[in-house]
Short mmCIF file of C-alpha atoms and ligand atoms in Angstrom, two decimals:
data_model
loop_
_atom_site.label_atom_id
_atom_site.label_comp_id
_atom_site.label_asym_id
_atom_site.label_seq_id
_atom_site.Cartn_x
_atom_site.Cartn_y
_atom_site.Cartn_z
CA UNK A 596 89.44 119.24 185.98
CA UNK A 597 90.63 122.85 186.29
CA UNK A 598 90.28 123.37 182.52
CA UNK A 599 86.36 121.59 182.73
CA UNK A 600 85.83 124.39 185.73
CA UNK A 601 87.37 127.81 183.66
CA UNK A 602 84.95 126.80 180.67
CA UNK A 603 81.65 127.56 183.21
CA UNK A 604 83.21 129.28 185.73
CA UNK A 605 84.63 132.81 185.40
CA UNK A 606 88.03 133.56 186.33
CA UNK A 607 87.00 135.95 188.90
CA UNK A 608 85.16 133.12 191.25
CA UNK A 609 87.61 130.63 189.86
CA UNK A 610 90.53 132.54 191.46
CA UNK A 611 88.44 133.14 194.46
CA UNK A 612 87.89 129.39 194.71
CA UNK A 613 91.14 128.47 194.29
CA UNK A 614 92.63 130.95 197.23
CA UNK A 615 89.62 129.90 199.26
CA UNK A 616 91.39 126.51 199.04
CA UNK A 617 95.02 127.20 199.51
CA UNK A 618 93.04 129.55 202.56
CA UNK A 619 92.22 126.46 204.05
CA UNK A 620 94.67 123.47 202.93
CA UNK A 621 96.36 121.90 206.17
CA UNK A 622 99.48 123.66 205.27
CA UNK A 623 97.87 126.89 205.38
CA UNK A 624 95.40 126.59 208.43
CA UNK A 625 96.21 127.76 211.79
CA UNK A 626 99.52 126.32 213.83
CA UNK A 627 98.82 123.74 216.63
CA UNK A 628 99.18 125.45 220.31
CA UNK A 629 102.47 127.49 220.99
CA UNK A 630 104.16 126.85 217.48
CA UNK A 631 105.33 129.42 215.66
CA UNK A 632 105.98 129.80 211.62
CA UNK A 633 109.72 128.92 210.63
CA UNK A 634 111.08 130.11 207.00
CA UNK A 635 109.74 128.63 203.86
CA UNK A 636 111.45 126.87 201.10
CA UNK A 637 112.20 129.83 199.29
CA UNK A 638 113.42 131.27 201.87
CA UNK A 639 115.92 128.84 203.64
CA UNK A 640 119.69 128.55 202.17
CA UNK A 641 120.93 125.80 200.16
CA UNK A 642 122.94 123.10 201.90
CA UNK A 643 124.49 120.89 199.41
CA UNK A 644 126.32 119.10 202.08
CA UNK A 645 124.97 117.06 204.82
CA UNK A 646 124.18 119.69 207.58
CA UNK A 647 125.97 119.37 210.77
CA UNK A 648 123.73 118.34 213.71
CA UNK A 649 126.52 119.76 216.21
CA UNK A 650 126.81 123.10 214.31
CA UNK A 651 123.67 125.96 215.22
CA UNK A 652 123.91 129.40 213.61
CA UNK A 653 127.43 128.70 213.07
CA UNK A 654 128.54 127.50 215.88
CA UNK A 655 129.97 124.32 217.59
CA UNK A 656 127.77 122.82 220.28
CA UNK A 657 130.38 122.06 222.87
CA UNK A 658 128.61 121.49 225.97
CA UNK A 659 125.73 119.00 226.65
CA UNK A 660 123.42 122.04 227.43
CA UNK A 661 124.06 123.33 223.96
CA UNK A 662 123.01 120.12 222.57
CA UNK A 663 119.87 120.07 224.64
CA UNK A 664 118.77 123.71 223.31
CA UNK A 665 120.11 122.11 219.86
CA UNK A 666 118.05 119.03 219.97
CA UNK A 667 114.71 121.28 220.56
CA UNK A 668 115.29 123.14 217.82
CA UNK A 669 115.95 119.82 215.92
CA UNK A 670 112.51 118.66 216.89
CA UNK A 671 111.12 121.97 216.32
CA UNK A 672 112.02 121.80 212.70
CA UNK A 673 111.82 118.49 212.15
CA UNK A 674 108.51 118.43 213.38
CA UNK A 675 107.00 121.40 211.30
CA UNK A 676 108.77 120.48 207.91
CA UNK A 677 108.27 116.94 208.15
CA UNK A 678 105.69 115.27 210.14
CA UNK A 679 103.84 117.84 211.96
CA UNK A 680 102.85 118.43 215.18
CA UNK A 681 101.06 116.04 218.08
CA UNK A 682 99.14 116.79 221.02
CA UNK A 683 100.99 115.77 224.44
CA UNK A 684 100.54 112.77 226.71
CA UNK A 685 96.84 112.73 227.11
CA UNK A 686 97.34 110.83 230.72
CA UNK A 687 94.35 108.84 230.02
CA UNK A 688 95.79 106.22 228.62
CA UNK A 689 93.78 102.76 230.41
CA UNK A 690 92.59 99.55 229.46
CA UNK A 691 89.04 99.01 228.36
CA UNK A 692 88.76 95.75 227.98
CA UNK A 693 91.37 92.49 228.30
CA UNK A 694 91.72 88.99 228.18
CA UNK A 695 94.65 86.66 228.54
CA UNK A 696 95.84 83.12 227.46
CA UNK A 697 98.45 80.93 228.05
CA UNK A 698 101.08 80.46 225.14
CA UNK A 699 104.16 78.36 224.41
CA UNK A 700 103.22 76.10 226.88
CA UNK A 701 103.29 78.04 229.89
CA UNK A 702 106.50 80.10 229.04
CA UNK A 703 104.36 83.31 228.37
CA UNK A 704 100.96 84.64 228.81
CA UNK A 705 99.69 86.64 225.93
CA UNK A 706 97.42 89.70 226.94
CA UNK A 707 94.58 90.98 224.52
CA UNK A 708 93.59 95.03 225.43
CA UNK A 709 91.91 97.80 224.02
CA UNK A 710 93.19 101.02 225.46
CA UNK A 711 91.23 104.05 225.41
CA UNK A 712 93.09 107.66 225.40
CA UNK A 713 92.03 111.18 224.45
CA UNK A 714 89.75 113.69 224.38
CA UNK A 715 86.43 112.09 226.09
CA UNK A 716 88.76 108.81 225.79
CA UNK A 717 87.54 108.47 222.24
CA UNK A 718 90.45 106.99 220.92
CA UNK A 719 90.76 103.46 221.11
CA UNK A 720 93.52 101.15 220.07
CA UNK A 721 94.11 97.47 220.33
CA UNK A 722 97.29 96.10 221.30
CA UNK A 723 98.95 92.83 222.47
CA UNK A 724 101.52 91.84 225.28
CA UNK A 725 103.28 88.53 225.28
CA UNK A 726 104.42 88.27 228.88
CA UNK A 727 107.55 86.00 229.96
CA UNK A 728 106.47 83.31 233.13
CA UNK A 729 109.69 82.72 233.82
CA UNK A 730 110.05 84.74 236.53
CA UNK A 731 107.87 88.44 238.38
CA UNK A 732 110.64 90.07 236.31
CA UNK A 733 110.47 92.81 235.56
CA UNK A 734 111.52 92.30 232.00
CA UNK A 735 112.82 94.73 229.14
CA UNK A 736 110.21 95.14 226.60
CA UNK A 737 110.49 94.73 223.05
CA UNK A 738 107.64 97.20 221.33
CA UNK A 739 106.71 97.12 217.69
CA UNK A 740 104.14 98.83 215.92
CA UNK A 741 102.16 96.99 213.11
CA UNK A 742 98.98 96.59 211.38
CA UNK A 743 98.32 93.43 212.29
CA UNK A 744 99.19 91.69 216.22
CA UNK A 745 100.71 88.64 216.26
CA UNK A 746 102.82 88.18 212.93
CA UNK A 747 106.50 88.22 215.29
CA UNK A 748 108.47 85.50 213.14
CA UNK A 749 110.59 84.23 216.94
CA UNK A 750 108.05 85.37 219.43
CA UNK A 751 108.79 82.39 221.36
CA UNK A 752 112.60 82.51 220.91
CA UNK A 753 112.00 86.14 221.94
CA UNK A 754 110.21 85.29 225.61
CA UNK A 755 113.19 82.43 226.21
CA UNK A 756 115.73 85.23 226.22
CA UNK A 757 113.79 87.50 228.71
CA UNK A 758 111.89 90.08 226.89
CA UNK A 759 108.40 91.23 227.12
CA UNK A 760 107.17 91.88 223.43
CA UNK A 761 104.25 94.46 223.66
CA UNK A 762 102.97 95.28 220.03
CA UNK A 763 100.02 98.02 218.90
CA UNK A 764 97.89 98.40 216.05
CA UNK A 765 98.41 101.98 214.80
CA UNK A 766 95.80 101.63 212.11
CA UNK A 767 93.54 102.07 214.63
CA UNK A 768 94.95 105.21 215.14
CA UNK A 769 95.08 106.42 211.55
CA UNK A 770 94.30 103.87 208.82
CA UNK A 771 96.67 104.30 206.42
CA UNK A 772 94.12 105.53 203.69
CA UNK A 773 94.78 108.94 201.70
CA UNK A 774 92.87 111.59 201.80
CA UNK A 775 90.95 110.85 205.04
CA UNK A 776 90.94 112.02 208.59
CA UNK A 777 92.05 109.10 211.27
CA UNK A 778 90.04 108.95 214.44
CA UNK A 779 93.18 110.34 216.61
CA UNK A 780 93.18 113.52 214.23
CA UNK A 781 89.70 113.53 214.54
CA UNK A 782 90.16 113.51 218.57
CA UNK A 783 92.83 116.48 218.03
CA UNK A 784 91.21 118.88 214.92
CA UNK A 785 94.10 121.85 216.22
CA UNK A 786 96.97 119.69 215.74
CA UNK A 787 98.46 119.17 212.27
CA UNK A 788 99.86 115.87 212.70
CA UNK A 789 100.07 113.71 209.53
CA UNK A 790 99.75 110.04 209.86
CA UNK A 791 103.59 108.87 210.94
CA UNK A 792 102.92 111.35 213.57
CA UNK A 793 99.97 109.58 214.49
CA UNK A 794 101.16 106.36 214.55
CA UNK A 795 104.34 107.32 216.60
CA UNK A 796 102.27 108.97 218.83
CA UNK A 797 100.80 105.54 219.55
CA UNK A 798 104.57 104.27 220.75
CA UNK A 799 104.68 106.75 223.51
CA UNK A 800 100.40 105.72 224.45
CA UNK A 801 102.10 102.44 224.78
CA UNK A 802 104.89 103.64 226.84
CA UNK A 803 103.03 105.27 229.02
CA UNK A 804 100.85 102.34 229.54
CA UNK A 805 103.60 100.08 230.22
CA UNK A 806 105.41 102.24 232.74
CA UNK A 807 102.31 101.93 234.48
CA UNK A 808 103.22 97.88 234.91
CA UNK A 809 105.51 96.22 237.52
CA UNK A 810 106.25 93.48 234.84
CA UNK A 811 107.68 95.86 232.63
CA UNK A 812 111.39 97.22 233.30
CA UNK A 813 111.13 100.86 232.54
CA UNK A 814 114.52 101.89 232.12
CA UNK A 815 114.84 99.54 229.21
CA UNK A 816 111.75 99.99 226.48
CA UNK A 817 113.05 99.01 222.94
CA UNK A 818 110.82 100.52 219.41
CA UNK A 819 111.08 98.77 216.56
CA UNK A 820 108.99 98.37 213.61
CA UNK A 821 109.21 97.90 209.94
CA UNK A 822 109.05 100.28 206.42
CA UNK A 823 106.45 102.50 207.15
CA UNK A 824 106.59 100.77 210.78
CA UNK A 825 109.91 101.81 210.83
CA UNK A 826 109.53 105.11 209.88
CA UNK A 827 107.21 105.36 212.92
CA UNK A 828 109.51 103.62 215.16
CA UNK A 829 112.45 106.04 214.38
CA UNK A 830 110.23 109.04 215.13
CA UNK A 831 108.73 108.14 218.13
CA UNK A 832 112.38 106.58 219.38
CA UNK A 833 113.84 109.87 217.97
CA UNK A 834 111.25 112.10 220.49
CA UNK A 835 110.80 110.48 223.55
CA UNK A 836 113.90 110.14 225.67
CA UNK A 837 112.07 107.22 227.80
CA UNK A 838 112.66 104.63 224.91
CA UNK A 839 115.91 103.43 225.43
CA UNK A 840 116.55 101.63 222.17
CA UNK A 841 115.15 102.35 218.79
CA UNK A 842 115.54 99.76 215.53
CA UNK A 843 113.94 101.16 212.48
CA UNK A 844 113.71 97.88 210.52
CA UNK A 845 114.05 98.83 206.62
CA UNK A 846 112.87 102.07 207.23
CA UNK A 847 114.07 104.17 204.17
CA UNK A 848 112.67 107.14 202.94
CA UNK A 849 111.08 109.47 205.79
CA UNK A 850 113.11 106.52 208.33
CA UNK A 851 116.82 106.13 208.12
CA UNK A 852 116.92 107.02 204.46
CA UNK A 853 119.03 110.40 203.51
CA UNK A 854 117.22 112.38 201.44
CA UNK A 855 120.16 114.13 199.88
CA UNK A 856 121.79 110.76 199.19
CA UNK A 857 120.39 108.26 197.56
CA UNK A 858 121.37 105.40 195.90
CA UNK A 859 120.10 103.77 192.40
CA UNK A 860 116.15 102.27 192.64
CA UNK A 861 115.84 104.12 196.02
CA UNK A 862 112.88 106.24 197.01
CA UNK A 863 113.08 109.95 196.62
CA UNK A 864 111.25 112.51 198.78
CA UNK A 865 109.29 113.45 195.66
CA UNK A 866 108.31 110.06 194.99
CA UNK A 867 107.04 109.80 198.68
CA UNK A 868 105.24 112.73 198.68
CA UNK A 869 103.43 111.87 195.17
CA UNK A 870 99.90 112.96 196.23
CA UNK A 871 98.56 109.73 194.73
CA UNK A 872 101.22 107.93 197.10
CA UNK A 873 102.51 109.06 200.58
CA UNK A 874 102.32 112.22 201.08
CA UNK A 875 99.12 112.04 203.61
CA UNK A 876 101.91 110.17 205.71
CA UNK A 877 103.95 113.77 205.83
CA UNK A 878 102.61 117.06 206.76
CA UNK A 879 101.88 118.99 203.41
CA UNK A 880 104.35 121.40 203.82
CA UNK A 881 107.29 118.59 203.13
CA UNK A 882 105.80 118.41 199.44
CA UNK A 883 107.59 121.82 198.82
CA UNK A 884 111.09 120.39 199.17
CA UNK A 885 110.51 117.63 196.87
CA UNK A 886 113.76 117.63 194.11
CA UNK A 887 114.59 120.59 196.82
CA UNK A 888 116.26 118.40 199.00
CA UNK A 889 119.31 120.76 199.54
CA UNK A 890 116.83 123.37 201.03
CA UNK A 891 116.16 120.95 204.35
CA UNK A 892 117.90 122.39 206.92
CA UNK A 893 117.99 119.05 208.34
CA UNK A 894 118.08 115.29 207.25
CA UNK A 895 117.37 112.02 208.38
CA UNK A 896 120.37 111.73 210.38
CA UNK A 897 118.90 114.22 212.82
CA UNK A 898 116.48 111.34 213.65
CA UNK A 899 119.14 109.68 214.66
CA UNK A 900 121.40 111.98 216.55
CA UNK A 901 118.16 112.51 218.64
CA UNK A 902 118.45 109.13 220.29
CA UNK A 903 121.79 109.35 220.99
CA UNK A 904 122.92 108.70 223.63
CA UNK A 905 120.47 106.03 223.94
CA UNK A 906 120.56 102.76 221.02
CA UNK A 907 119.70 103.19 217.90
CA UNK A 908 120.13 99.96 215.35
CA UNK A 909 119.17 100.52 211.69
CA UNK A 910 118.04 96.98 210.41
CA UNK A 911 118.51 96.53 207.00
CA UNK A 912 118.63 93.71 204.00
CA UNK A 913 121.25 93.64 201.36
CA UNK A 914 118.16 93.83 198.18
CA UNK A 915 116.10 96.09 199.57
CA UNK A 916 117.57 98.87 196.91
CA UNK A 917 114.07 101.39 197.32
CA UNK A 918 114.88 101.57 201.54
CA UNK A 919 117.98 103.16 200.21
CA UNK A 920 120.56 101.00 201.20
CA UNK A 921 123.59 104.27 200.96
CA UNK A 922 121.62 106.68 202.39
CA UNK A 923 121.08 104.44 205.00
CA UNK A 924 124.82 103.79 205.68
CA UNK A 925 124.87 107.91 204.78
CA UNK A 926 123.09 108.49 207.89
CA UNK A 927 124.64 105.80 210.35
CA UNK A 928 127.85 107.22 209.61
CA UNK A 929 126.64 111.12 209.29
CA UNK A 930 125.13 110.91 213.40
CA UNK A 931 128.33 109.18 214.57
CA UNK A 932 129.99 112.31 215.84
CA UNK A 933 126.82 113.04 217.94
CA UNK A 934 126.78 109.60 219.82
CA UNK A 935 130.76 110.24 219.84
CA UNK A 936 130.22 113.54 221.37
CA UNK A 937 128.61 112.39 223.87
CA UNK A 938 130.02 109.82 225.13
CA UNK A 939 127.60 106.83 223.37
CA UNK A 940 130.00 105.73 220.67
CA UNK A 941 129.07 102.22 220.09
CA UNK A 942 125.32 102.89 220.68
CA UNK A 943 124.52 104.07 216.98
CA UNK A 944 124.53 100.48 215.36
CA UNK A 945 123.73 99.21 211.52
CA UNK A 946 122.85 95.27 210.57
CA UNK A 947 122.97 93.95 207.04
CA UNK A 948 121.32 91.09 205.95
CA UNK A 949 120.90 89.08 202.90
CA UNK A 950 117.48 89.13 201.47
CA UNK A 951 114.98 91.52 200.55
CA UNK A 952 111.87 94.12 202.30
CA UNK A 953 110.74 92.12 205.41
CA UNK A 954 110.98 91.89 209.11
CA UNK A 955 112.84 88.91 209.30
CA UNK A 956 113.89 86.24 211.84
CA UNK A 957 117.41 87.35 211.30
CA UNK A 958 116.35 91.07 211.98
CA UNK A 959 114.73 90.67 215.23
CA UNK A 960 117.36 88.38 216.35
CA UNK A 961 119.82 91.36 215.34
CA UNK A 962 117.78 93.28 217.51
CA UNK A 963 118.18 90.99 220.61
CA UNK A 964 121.16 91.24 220.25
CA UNK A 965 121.58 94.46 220.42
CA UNK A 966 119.59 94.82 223.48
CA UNK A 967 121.59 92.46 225.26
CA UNK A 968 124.56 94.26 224.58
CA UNK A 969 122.95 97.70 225.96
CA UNK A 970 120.70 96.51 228.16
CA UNK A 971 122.48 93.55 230.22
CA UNK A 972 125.85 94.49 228.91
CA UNK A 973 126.56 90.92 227.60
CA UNK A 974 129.73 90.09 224.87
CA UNK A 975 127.15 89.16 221.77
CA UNK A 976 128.97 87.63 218.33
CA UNK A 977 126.85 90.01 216.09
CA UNK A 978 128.43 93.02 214.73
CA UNK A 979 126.79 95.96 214.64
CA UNK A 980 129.29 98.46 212.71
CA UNK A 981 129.83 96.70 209.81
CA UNK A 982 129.08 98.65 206.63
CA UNK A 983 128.82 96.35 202.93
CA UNK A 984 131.00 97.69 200.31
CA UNK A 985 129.66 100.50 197.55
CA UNK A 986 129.31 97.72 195.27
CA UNK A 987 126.82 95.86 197.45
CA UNK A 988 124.52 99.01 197.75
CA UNK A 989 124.04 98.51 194.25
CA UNK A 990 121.55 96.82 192.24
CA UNK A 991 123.46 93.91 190.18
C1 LIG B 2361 106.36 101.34 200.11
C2 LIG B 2361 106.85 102.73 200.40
C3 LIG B 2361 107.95 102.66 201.37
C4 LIG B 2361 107.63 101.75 202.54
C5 LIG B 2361 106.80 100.55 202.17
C6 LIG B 2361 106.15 99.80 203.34
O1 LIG B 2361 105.47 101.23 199.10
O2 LIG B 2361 107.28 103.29 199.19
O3 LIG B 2361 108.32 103.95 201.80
O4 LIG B 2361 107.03 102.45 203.56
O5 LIG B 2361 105.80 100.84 201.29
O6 LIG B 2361 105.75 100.39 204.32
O7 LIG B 2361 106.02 98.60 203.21
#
């Protein structure tokens, strides 16, 4: 294409054209509202190591206020390497339009909604609640994002044990295509939010919708979702300190996956970023550190040290090689010392399953699980700190 261009084009409007473009590529356009412009890759030091969430310009957070300045600047970088930036709570999040049916004979009532949010509440989203009859409640909620409402493999099984499941359709958000602009980004032209951004910014619409509910028990608001739902569900969990559980469900790269370790068949940060792949999923900038990975100043287990202290459970199946099985573990183990230091020790969880890339029935009962342990406090069987051997997290 370039070569077609310099045969009838000469190089003097050719090089014009082409800074005319970097001029205005999304990496190079104007930063959202009050963010400011952090070192580039060429710039930032090489850290061969996992970096030390606990450790900021040298030193050792030792106090929780240290960690909260520390977890800002976390977000801050996370944010503008990574995913880029979204526009707050719009507080306009309401219900356009609902209906509601009975289901599993009587034992829930499944609600139908279209929320509108935004600027001029342009943005509109479906999304689904399956509410428990059982008793007023209220009722912990279970929240998945998806792109398509109604696929839960033990929705029923679900509502027996007590939860509300509340699920939203973040392609109607940002529709997963490359190369376009979403109808939330459309909503927000100064913010430079790429499309996991989007979608997680979805999770906390939804939250604030269902604090807004008497059914729904607000201290305890689970995220999960899976691959690129997961992804999603680890960033919005990782942001918003009013979801109180977060299970990334085979998340991998750009989820729960380490970039700087990775195991064989796994997905590399320059194989996410391909432009013909992913990378409309990232902010543009992230691009630069592909096969740079020891330039993040970060990595994925940043994500999680940002929940902590709240639950975080990594999901995971024992053949899913590309989610990066040992980076995976590499991350679980690498946040540890954050949920240790402060005082949440057996709240960073991992699950291993047999099987391959899906949101099982065994996952989401994992995930029950889990919330009963944290939420109601009850002795469950499942294990949630059990780690397969190096010769499992590798491809036979
Ligand atoms: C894959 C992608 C993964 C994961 C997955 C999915 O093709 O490489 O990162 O997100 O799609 O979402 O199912």
């Amino acid at each position: 294409m370039r070569a077609n261009l310099s045969k009838t084009i000469p190089p003097i409007f050719l090089s014009a054209f082409f800074l005319a473009g970097l001029a205005l590529g999304p990496s190079q356009a104007a930063n959202p509202p009050g963010v400011i412009d952090l070192p580039g890759v060429d710039q930032l030091p090489e850290i061969v190591e996992l970096p030390d969430p606990l450790i900021s310009d040298g030193e050792k957070i030792a106090t929780p206020e240290a960690w909260a300045k520390r977890r800002e600047k976390i977000k801050r970088m996370i944010l503008y390497y990574e995913y880029g930036h979204m526009p707050p709570a719009p507080g306009n999040v309401r219900v356009k339009s609902a209906t509601e049916a009975p289901l599993y004979s009587g034992a829930a009532t499944e609600r139908r909604l279209v929320l509108s949010m935004g600027p001029q509440d342009r943005i509109e989203m479906h999304a689904r609640l399956v509410v428990p009859t059982a008793s007023k409640g209220p009722y912990p909620v279970l929240l998945q994002n998806t792109n398509a409402l109604g696929n839960i493999p033990i929705e029923e099984e679900i509502i027996r044990r007590g939860y509300l499941i509340a699920e939203y359709l973040r392609t109607d958000l940002d529709p997963d295509v490359n190369g376009i602009v979403g109808p939330a980004q459309a909503a927000y032209p100064e913010y430079d939010w790429a499309t996991l951004a989007v979608w997680a910014w979805g999770g906390l619409r939804m939250v604030d919708y269902l604090e807004t509910l008497d059914i729904v028990d607000k201290g305890k608001i689970a995220i999960t979702g899976h691959s690129r739902g997961g992804k999603t569900a680890l960033l919005a969990g990782a942001l918003d300190e009013r979801i109180a559980l977060v299970n990334p469900n085979g998340s991998g790269c750009g989820g729960a996956g380490c970039y700087r370790i990775q195991g064989p068949k796994s997905e590399s940060l320059a194989a996410i970023t391909d432009p013909k792949r992913f990378s409309y999923w990232f902010h543009p900038r992230f691009r630069d550190f592909a096969d740079k990975e020891t330039k993040l100043p970060f990595d994925q287990h940043f994500l999680k040290a940002l929940v902590a202290p709240r639950a975080l459970l990594s999901t995971e199946a024992l053949e899913d090689y590309w989610a990066n099985l040992k980076g995976t573990v590499a991350t679980y183990r690498a946040a540890q010392p954050v949920f240790d230091f402060l005082g949440a020790t057996d709240r960073n969880g991992i699950h291993f399953r047999p099987g391959k890339h899906n949101h099982s029935a065994e996952d989401w009962r994992a995930l029950v699980d889990f919330a009963d342990k944290h939420f109601h406090g009850k002795a469950v069987a499942t294990r949630f700190d059990l780690v397969p051997s190096e010769d499992q997290l590798i491809p036979k």
